[in-house]
Short mmCIF file of C-alpha atoms in Angstrom, two decimals:
data_model
loop_
_atom_site.label_atom_id
_atom_site.label_comp_id
_atom_site.label_asym_id
_atom_site.label_seq_id
_atom_site.Cartn_x
_atom_site.Cartn_y
_atom_site.Cartn_z
CA MET A 221 83.37 107.27 99.80
CA THR A 222 81.53 104.01 100.21
CA SER A 223 82.69 100.86 101.90
CA HIS A 224 81.21 98.58 99.22
CA ASP A 225 81.61 98.67 95.46
CA VAL A 226 78.18 99.83 94.26
CA THR A 227 78.13 97.59 91.18
CA THR A 228 79.64 94.37 92.55
CA GLY A 229 78.79 94.69 96.24
CA ALA A 230 82.38 93.70 97.12
CA VAL A 231 83.80 94.85 100.44
CA THR A 232 86.19 97.72 99.76
CA TRP A 233 87.03 99.07 103.21
CA PRO A 234 90.18 96.91 103.68
CA ASP A 235 91.79 98.45 100.61
CA GLN A 236 90.66 101.92 101.64
CA LEU A 237 92.14 101.24 105.06
CA TYR A 238 95.53 100.30 103.59
CA ASP A 239 95.54 103.47 101.52
CA LEU A 240 94.67 105.52 104.62
CA LEU A 241 97.54 103.97 106.59
CA LYS A 242 99.94 104.70 103.75
CA ARG A 243 98.79 108.33 103.60
CA ALA A 244 99.51 108.54 107.33
CA ASN A 245 103.14 107.56 106.64
CA ILE A 246 102.91 104.12 108.23
CA THR A 247 106.03 102.25 107.11
CA GLN A 248 106.14 99.24 109.46
CA PHE A 249 103.26 96.74 109.26
CA ALA A 250 103.69 94.18 112.07
CA TYR A 251 101.36 91.20 112.38
CA VAL A 252 100.67 87.69 113.45
CA PRO A 253 99.06 86.10 110.37
CA ASP A 254 95.27 86.40 110.51
CA ALA A 255 92.43 86.03 108.01
CA GLY A 256 90.76 89.19 109.34
CA HIS A 257 93.74 91.31 108.26
CA ARG A 258 94.40 89.47 104.99
CA VAL A 259 94.17 92.48 102.68
CA LEU A 260 96.39 94.71 104.82
CA ILE A 261 98.99 91.97 105.27
CA ASP A 262 99.03 90.99 101.60
CA ARG A 263 99.26 94.58 100.42
CA SER A 264 102.12 95.30 102.84
CA LEU A 265 103.96 92.22 101.53
CA ALA A 266 103.55 93.46 97.97
CA ASP A 267 104.52 97.09 98.75
CA PRO A 268 108.20 97.93 98.19
CA ASP A 269 107.89 101.10 100.27
CA VAL A 270 106.97 99.50 103.62
CA HIS A 271 108.40 96.91 105.98
CA SER A 272 106.10 93.91 106.42
CA VAL A 273 107.08 92.20 109.68
CA ALA A 274 105.70 88.76 110.57
CA LEU A 275 105.87 88.15 114.33
CA THR A 276 105.92 84.95 116.37
CA THR A 277 103.87 86.55 119.15
CA GLU A 278 102.00 89.82 119.39
CA GLU A 279 104.10 91.36 122.17
CA GLU A 280 107.06 91.40 119.79
CA GLY A 281 105.09 93.91 117.73
CA VAL A 282 104.52 96.26 120.65
CA ALA A 283 108.28 96.37 121.25
CA LEU A 284 109.11 96.50 117.53
CA LEU A 285 106.98 99.58 117.02
CA ALA A 286 108.47 101.28 120.11
CA GLY A 287 111.85 100.74 118.46
CA ALA A 288 110.47 102.15 115.21
CA ASP A 289 109.34 105.23 117.12
CA LEU A 290 112.83 105.68 118.59
CA GLY A 291 114.03 105.79 114.98
CA GLY A 292 111.32 108.21 113.84
CA ALA A 293 109.15 105.69 111.95
CA ARG A 294 105.44 104.95 112.29
CA GLY A 295 103.89 101.53 112.35
CA VAL A 296 100.69 99.60 112.92
CA LEU A 297 100.15 96.34 114.80
CA LEU A 298 97.62 93.94 113.22
CA ILE A 299 96.44 91.24 115.60
CA GLN A 300 93.50 89.10 116.68
CA SER A 301 91.73 89.56 120.01
CA SER A 302 93.42 86.45 121.42
CA GLY A 303 96.75 88.14 120.74
CA ALA A 304 95.79 91.25 122.70
CA GLY A 305 96.29 89.17 125.82
CA ASN A 306 99.84 88.40 124.75
CA CYS A 307 100.68 92.13 124.74
CA ILE A 308 99.74 93.15 128.25
CA ASN A 309 103.03 93.57 130.12
CA MET A 310 104.73 94.90 126.99
CA LEU A 311 102.22 97.75 126.94
CA SER A 312 104.20 99.06 129.94
CA LEU A 313 106.41 100.60 127.25
CA ASN A 314 103.51 102.65 125.97
CA LYS A 315 101.96 103.70 129.25
CA GLY A 316 105.26 104.44 130.97
CA GLY A 317 107.34 105.51 127.98
CA LYS A 318 104.67 107.47 126.09
CA PHE A 319 105.39 105.49 122.94
CA PRO A 320 102.57 106.01 120.42
CA LEU A 321 100.93 102.79 119.22
CA LEU A 322 98.10 101.96 116.82
CA MET A 323 96.65 98.46 117.04
CA LEU A 324 93.98 97.09 114.71
CA ILE A 325 92.37 94.08 116.35
CA SER A 326 90.13 91.64 114.53
CA MET A 327 87.64 90.37 117.09
CA ARG A 328 86.70 86.83 118.01
CA GLY A 329 84.65 85.56 120.91
CA GLU A 330 81.77 87.99 120.58
CA PHE A 331 78.84 88.54 118.15
CA GLY A 332 77.90 85.16 116.65
CA GLU A 333 81.03 83.25 117.79
CA GLY A 334 80.77 79.47 117.42
CA ASN A 335 84.07 78.47 119.05
CA PRO A 336 83.85 78.50 122.85
CA TRP A 337 87.65 78.75 123.18
CA GLN A 338 87.51 82.28 121.77
CA PHE A 339 85.21 83.77 124.41
CA PRO A 340 87.52 84.26 127.42
CA MET A 341 90.03 86.51 125.62
CA GLY A 342 87.51 88.00 123.21
CA GLN A 343 85.31 89.21 126.04
CA ALA A 344 88.34 90.40 128.05
CA THR A 345 90.07 92.26 125.22
CA GLN A 346 88.61 95.71 125.82
CA PRO A 347 88.84 95.75 129.65
CA VAL A 348 92.40 94.42 129.81
CA LEU A 349 93.63 96.86 127.18
CA GLU A 350 91.93 99.71 129.01
CA ALA A 351 93.53 98.55 132.26
CA MET A 352 96.93 99.10 130.58
CA GLY A 353 96.05 102.62 129.46
CA THR A 354 95.04 101.80 125.89
CA ILE A 355 92.12 103.75 124.41
CA VAL A 356 89.69 101.36 122.71
CA LEU A 357 87.52 102.35 119.73
CA ARG A 358 85.08 99.97 118.01
CA ALA A 359 84.05 99.71 114.35
CA GLU A 360 80.75 97.84 114.05
CA ALA A 361 79.81 98.58 110.42
CA PRO A 362 81.76 99.01 107.16
CA ALA A 363 81.03 102.73 106.99
CA GLU A 364 82.58 103.23 110.45
CA VAL A 365 86.01 101.75 109.68
CA ILE A 366 87.71 104.62 107.86
CA PRO A 367 86.50 107.45 110.11
CA THR A 368 87.35 105.43 113.22
CA VAL A 369 90.89 104.66 112.07
CA GLU A 370 91.33 108.28 110.92
CA ALA A 371 90.44 109.39 114.45
CA ALA A 372 92.79 106.81 115.93
CA LEU A 373 95.68 107.94 113.71
CA THR A 374 95.32 111.49 115.01
CA MET A 375 95.10 110.33 118.64
CA VAL A 376 98.20 108.13 118.22
CA PHE A 377 100.58 110.15 116.10
CA GLN A 378 99.52 113.68 117.01
CA SER A 379 98.68 113.15 120.66
CA GLY A 380 101.01 110.24 121.46
CA GLU A 381 98.34 107.86 122.77
CA THR A 382 98.03 104.09 122.46
CA VAL A 383 94.81 103.26 120.63
CA ALA A 384 93.26 99.92 119.68
CA VAL A 385 90.56 99.86 117.00
CA LEU A 386 88.44 96.74 117.39
CA LEU A 387 87.25 95.43 114.03
CA THR A 388 84.26 93.72 115.54
CA GLN A 389 82.76 90.38 114.64
CA ARG A 390 79.59 92.17 113.56
CA LEU A 391 81.78 93.99 111.01
CA ILE A 392 83.97 91.15 109.75
CA GLY A 393 81.55 88.26 110.21
CA ALA A 394 81.78 85.23 112.46
CA LYS A 395 83.88 82.28 111.28
CA LYS A 396 81.71 79.26 110.48
CA PHE A 397 82.21 76.03 112.45
CA ALA A 398 80.58 72.80 111.35
CA MET B 271 110.27 64.35 141.04
CA ALA B 272 111.09 66.55 138.06
CA ARG B 273 113.37 69.53 138.48
CA PRO B 274 115.77 71.47 136.21
CA LYS B 275 118.89 69.44 135.53
CA LYS B 276 122.21 70.42 134.00
CA LEU B 277 122.12 69.57 130.29
CA GLN B 278 124.71 67.13 129.01
CA VAL B 279 124.15 67.81 125.30
CA ASN B 280 125.63 71.30 125.01
CA PRO B 281 129.04 71.16 126.68
CA MET B 282 130.51 74.65 126.88
CA PRO B 283 133.79 75.77 128.44
CA GLU B 284 133.82 77.33 131.91
CA THR B 285 133.26 81.07 131.76
CA VAL B 286 136.39 83.14 132.36
CA LEU B 287 135.55 86.67 131.18
CA ASP B 288 134.56 89.54 133.50
CA ARG B 289 131.76 91.55 131.91
CA ARG B 290 133.16 94.80 133.28
CA ASP B 291 136.36 94.27 131.29
CA VAL B 292 135.09 92.67 128.13
CA ILE B 293 131.97 94.69 127.24
CA PRO B 294 133.88 98.01 126.87
CA LEU B 295 136.55 96.21 124.83
CA LEU B 296 133.97 94.60 122.53
CA ILE B 297 131.95 97.75 121.89
CA GLU B 298 134.93 100.18 121.91
CA ASN B 299 133.34 103.59 121.19
CA PRO B 300 129.67 103.11 122.10
CA HIS B 301 128.79 106.58 120.81
CA ASP B 302 129.13 105.24 117.25
CA PHE B 303 125.87 103.31 117.65
CA LEU B 304 122.20 103.64 118.41
CA VAL B 305 121.71 101.23 121.31
CA VAL B 306 118.79 99.40 122.89
CA ALA B 307 119.86 97.86 126.20
CA GLY B 308 117.80 95.15 127.88
CA LEU B 309 116.77 95.47 131.48
CA ALA B 310 119.06 95.15 134.50
CA GLY B 311 122.76 94.43 133.90
CA SER B 312 122.87 95.38 130.20
CA ALA B 313 121.03 98.64 130.79
CA GLN B 314 123.29 99.52 133.72
CA GLU B 315 126.43 98.64 131.81
CA LEU B 316 125.59 100.55 128.62
CA THR B 317 124.56 103.56 130.67
CA ALA B 318 127.86 103.42 132.54
CA ILE B 319 130.12 103.11 129.49
CA THR B 320 128.35 105.94 127.64
CA ASN B 321 128.27 108.20 130.72
CA ASP B 322 124.46 108.09 130.49
CA GLY B 323 124.52 108.78 126.75
CA PRO B 324 121.38 109.83 124.88
CA ASN B 325 122.11 107.22 122.20
CA VAL B 326 121.19 104.43 124.65
CA TYR B 327 117.58 103.47 125.34
CA ALA B 328 117.97 101.57 128.60
CA LEU B 329 115.08 99.37 129.65
CA ALA B 330 114.20 98.76 133.29
CA GLY B 331 111.09 96.71 132.53
CA ALA B 332 109.16 95.29 129.55
CA MET B 333 111.27 92.14 129.84
CA GLY B 334 111.67 90.48 126.43
CA ALA B 335 111.44 93.76 124.47
CA ALA B 336 115.08 94.43 123.64
CA VAL B 337 115.62 92.41 120.44
CA SER B 338 112.27 93.45 118.94
CA MET B 339 112.98 97.11 119.71
CA GLY B 340 116.35 96.72 118.03
CA ILE B 341 114.69 95.34 114.89
CA GLY B 342 112.19 98.21 114.71
CA LEU B 343 114.92 100.78 115.27
CA ALA B 344 117.26 99.19 112.70
CA LEU B 345 114.51 99.13 110.06
CA ALA B 346 113.67 102.77 110.82
CA GLN B 347 117.30 103.95 110.68
CA PRO B 348 118.96 101.86 107.97
CA LYS B 349 121.97 104.19 107.71
CA ARG B 350 122.87 103.93 111.40
CA ARG B 351 124.50 100.95 113.11
CA VAL B 352 122.20 99.60 115.80
CA LEU B 353 123.27 97.50 118.77
CA CYS B 354 120.89 95.50 120.89
CA VAL B 355 122.67 94.52 124.10
CA THR B 356 120.74 92.24 126.40
CA GLY B 357 121.09 89.42 128.88
CA ASP B 358 120.30 85.72 128.77
CA GLY B 359 117.23 86.02 130.99
CA GLU B 360 115.78 88.90 128.99
CA LEU B 361 116.37 87.12 125.69
CA LEU B 362 114.96 83.81 126.94
CA MET B 363 111.65 85.57 127.57
CA ASN B 364 111.17 86.18 123.84
CA LEU B 365 113.23 83.72 121.83
CA GLY B 366 110.85 84.15 118.91
CA ALA B 367 112.35 87.61 118.37
CA LEU B 368 115.50 85.90 117.09
CA ALA B 369 113.42 84.13 114.45
CA THR B 370 111.81 87.43 113.47
CA ALA B 371 115.21 89.14 113.33
CA ALA B 372 116.44 86.44 110.94
CA LEU B 373 113.42 86.79 108.65
CA MET B 374 113.71 90.59 108.51
CA ASN B 375 117.53 90.44 108.37
CA PRO B 376 118.32 94.11 109.02
CA PRO B 377 121.98 94.40 107.93
CA ASN B 378 122.71 97.23 110.39
CA LEU B 379 121.72 95.30 113.53
CA THR B 380 124.05 93.44 115.89
CA ILE B 381 122.57 91.59 118.86
CA ILE B 382 124.92 91.02 121.80
CA CYS B 383 123.69 88.64 124.47
CA VAL B 384 125.69 89.00 127.68
CA ASP B 385 125.23 85.49 129.07
CA ASN B 386 126.14 85.06 132.72
CA GLY B 387 123.80 82.08 133.18
CA HIS B 388 121.95 83.80 136.00
CA TYR B 389 119.14 86.21 136.80
CA GLY B 390 121.43 88.83 138.31
CA GLU B 391 118.66 91.25 139.21
CA THR B 392 116.39 88.92 141.15
CA GLY B 393 118.81 87.06 143.42
CA ASN B 394 121.21 85.40 140.99
CA GLN B 395 119.14 82.29 140.36
CA ASP B 396 120.32 79.98 137.56
CA SER B 397 118.83 80.78 134.16
CA HIS B 398 118.20 78.14 131.51
CA THR B 399 121.57 79.00 129.94
CA GLY B 400 123.17 78.30 133.31
CA PHE B 401 121.77 74.78 132.95
CA GLY B 402 123.29 74.51 129.48
CA VAL B 403 120.83 75.97 126.96
CA ASN B 404 122.93 77.39 124.12
CA LEU B 405 121.50 80.63 122.73
CA ALA B 406 124.04 80.75 119.90
CA LYS B 407 122.65 77.47 118.58
CA ILE B 408 119.14 78.92 118.78
CA ALA B 409 120.32 81.98 116.85
CA GLU B 410 121.93 79.74 114.23
CA GLY B 411 118.82 77.60 113.97
CA SER B 412 116.76 80.75 113.54
CA GLY B 413 118.82 81.60 110.48
CA ILE B 414 120.81 84.60 111.69
CA PRO B 415 123.65 84.73 109.14
CA ALA B 416 126.58 85.59 111.45
CA VAL B 417 126.70 83.97 114.88
CA LEU B 418 129.74 84.11 117.18
CA THR B 419 130.36 82.82 120.69
CA ILE B 420 132.96 84.69 122.73
CA ASN B 421 134.40 82.52 125.49
CA THR B 422 137.87 84.04 125.91
CA MET B 423 139.83 87.17 125.04
CA ASP B 424 141.08 85.33 121.95
CA ASP B 425 137.55 85.51 120.52
CA LEU B 426 137.29 89.28 120.98
CA PRO B 427 138.86 90.54 117.71
CA GLU B 428 136.29 88.67 115.62
CA GLY B 429 133.53 90.07 117.85
CA SER B 430 134.81 93.62 117.44
CA ARG B 431 134.96 93.12 113.70
CA LEU B 432 131.34 91.95 113.58
CA VAL B 433 130.16 94.86 115.76
CA ARG B 434 131.96 97.54 113.77
CA GLN B 435 132.40 96.25 110.22
CA GLY B 436 129.92 93.43 109.93
CA ASN B 437 127.95 93.57 106.72
CA GLY B 438 124.78 91.90 107.90
CA LEU B 439 122.71 90.86 110.87
CA ALA B 440 124.88 89.33 113.59
CA PHE B 441 124.37 87.62 116.96
CA ILE B 442 127.17 87.51 119.51
CA LEU B 443 126.90 85.30 122.58
CA LEU B 444 129.27 86.86 125.11
CA ARG B 445 129.78 84.31 127.86
CA VAL B 446 130.85 85.93 131.13
CA LYS B 447 131.31 84.92 134.76
CA GLU B 448 128.78 85.76 137.42
CA GLY B 449 129.35 89.18 138.89
CA LYS B 450 128.09 92.71 139.08
CA PRO B 451 127.89 94.87 135.96
CA LEU B 452 129.38 98.33 135.76
CA ASN B 453 126.77 100.56 137.31
CA THR B 454 126.81 104.30 137.73
CA GLY B 455 123.07 104.72 138.13
CA ARG B 456 120.69 105.21 135.26
CA LEU B 457 117.68 107.12 134.07
CA MET B 458 114.57 105.31 135.30
CA ASN B 459 111.95 107.45 133.52
CA PRO B 460 111.03 105.66 130.27
CA ALA B 461 109.31 108.68 128.73
CA VAL B 462 112.26 110.99 129.37
CA GLY B 463 114.52 108.33 127.88
CA ARG B 464 112.36 108.22 124.76
CA THR B 465 112.42 112.00 124.32
CA ARG B 466 116.15 112.17 124.91
CA PHE B 467 116.88 109.35 122.46
CA ARG B 468 114.68 110.81 119.70
CA GLN B 469 116.24 114.25 120.16
CA HIS B 470 119.65 112.65 119.71
CA ALA B 471 118.77 110.33 116.82
CA LEU B 472 116.35 112.54 114.89
CA GLY B 473 117.21 116.08 115.94
CA HIS B 474 113.65 116.64 117.15
CA VAL B 475 111.23 115.16 119.65
#
């Protein structure tokens, strides 16, 4: 499996990632709209077999997916690094209640960032998540995405952990500012 | 200098209902539902009226989680009726969850906000609703299709109908006097509560 189409050079890992999440029986896709997660969000919106849940703030998604777990369903939370900060107290559910949680976090405020407002939370994302008991994995290159999320799925839904996979700015590219 | 002032734009009648009387009457048989109960009074009350039932996930933290957990549970269990019972302070911490509930519109979810206008757990300070913020109007503005305010016993039959026979997402603002909830003690271990609830709802852990 490659992460780019060999003839067109197009990025293919986002579609492969959606297919992987579907194979893992993820049925609730919760997100705050974000360009970094565009393919996953759009495919969940077009998929009649999953719930596509737009949130007003990221911590809603932590609680939503704990509720899903109470009802025997699996979900994924798609957020930006700035939104990781909005989740912190709500992650008490996961650390204290042993609710499994998979977060995919598109990173800002790191490699090549041109917006100074993004640095405080971007640089703090990994340490504050780890302080709340979340295991943090990083995907730096296209070929790392699928194996990293496969590992995270096992850690979350087999072992009951809370895992954040950081889709790094080296992977997704820095947004351009004039 | 600025300080919170009683709102003049949302006149509401004086509260007359005692939560210890009216919550059991509104919910009737709580074992018919899967229940998420928001922290403090709601969690204590739902634990008490179910005799610590496994169908209640009672929060003692994660303030602002209750409505969102109810949405996730209702989407996961579309054939079960789901109640989210929470207080005004807990709901005020995440008002956006009402907007999300309206967009997702799970027909098997009823949200009951027990509004005593105070933070009962932290010293009974006035909450924003105590100053006149109307959560039913916020629910209506969010687009929740059925919204009811219960001020007196006369409003109860319509509330019971919504809880038991409602055919769509509903929000009930249950306005009660200050005062202690029913409290018989409750499970304080969130992981044990999760296991117990899943065993009950799913038949496995």
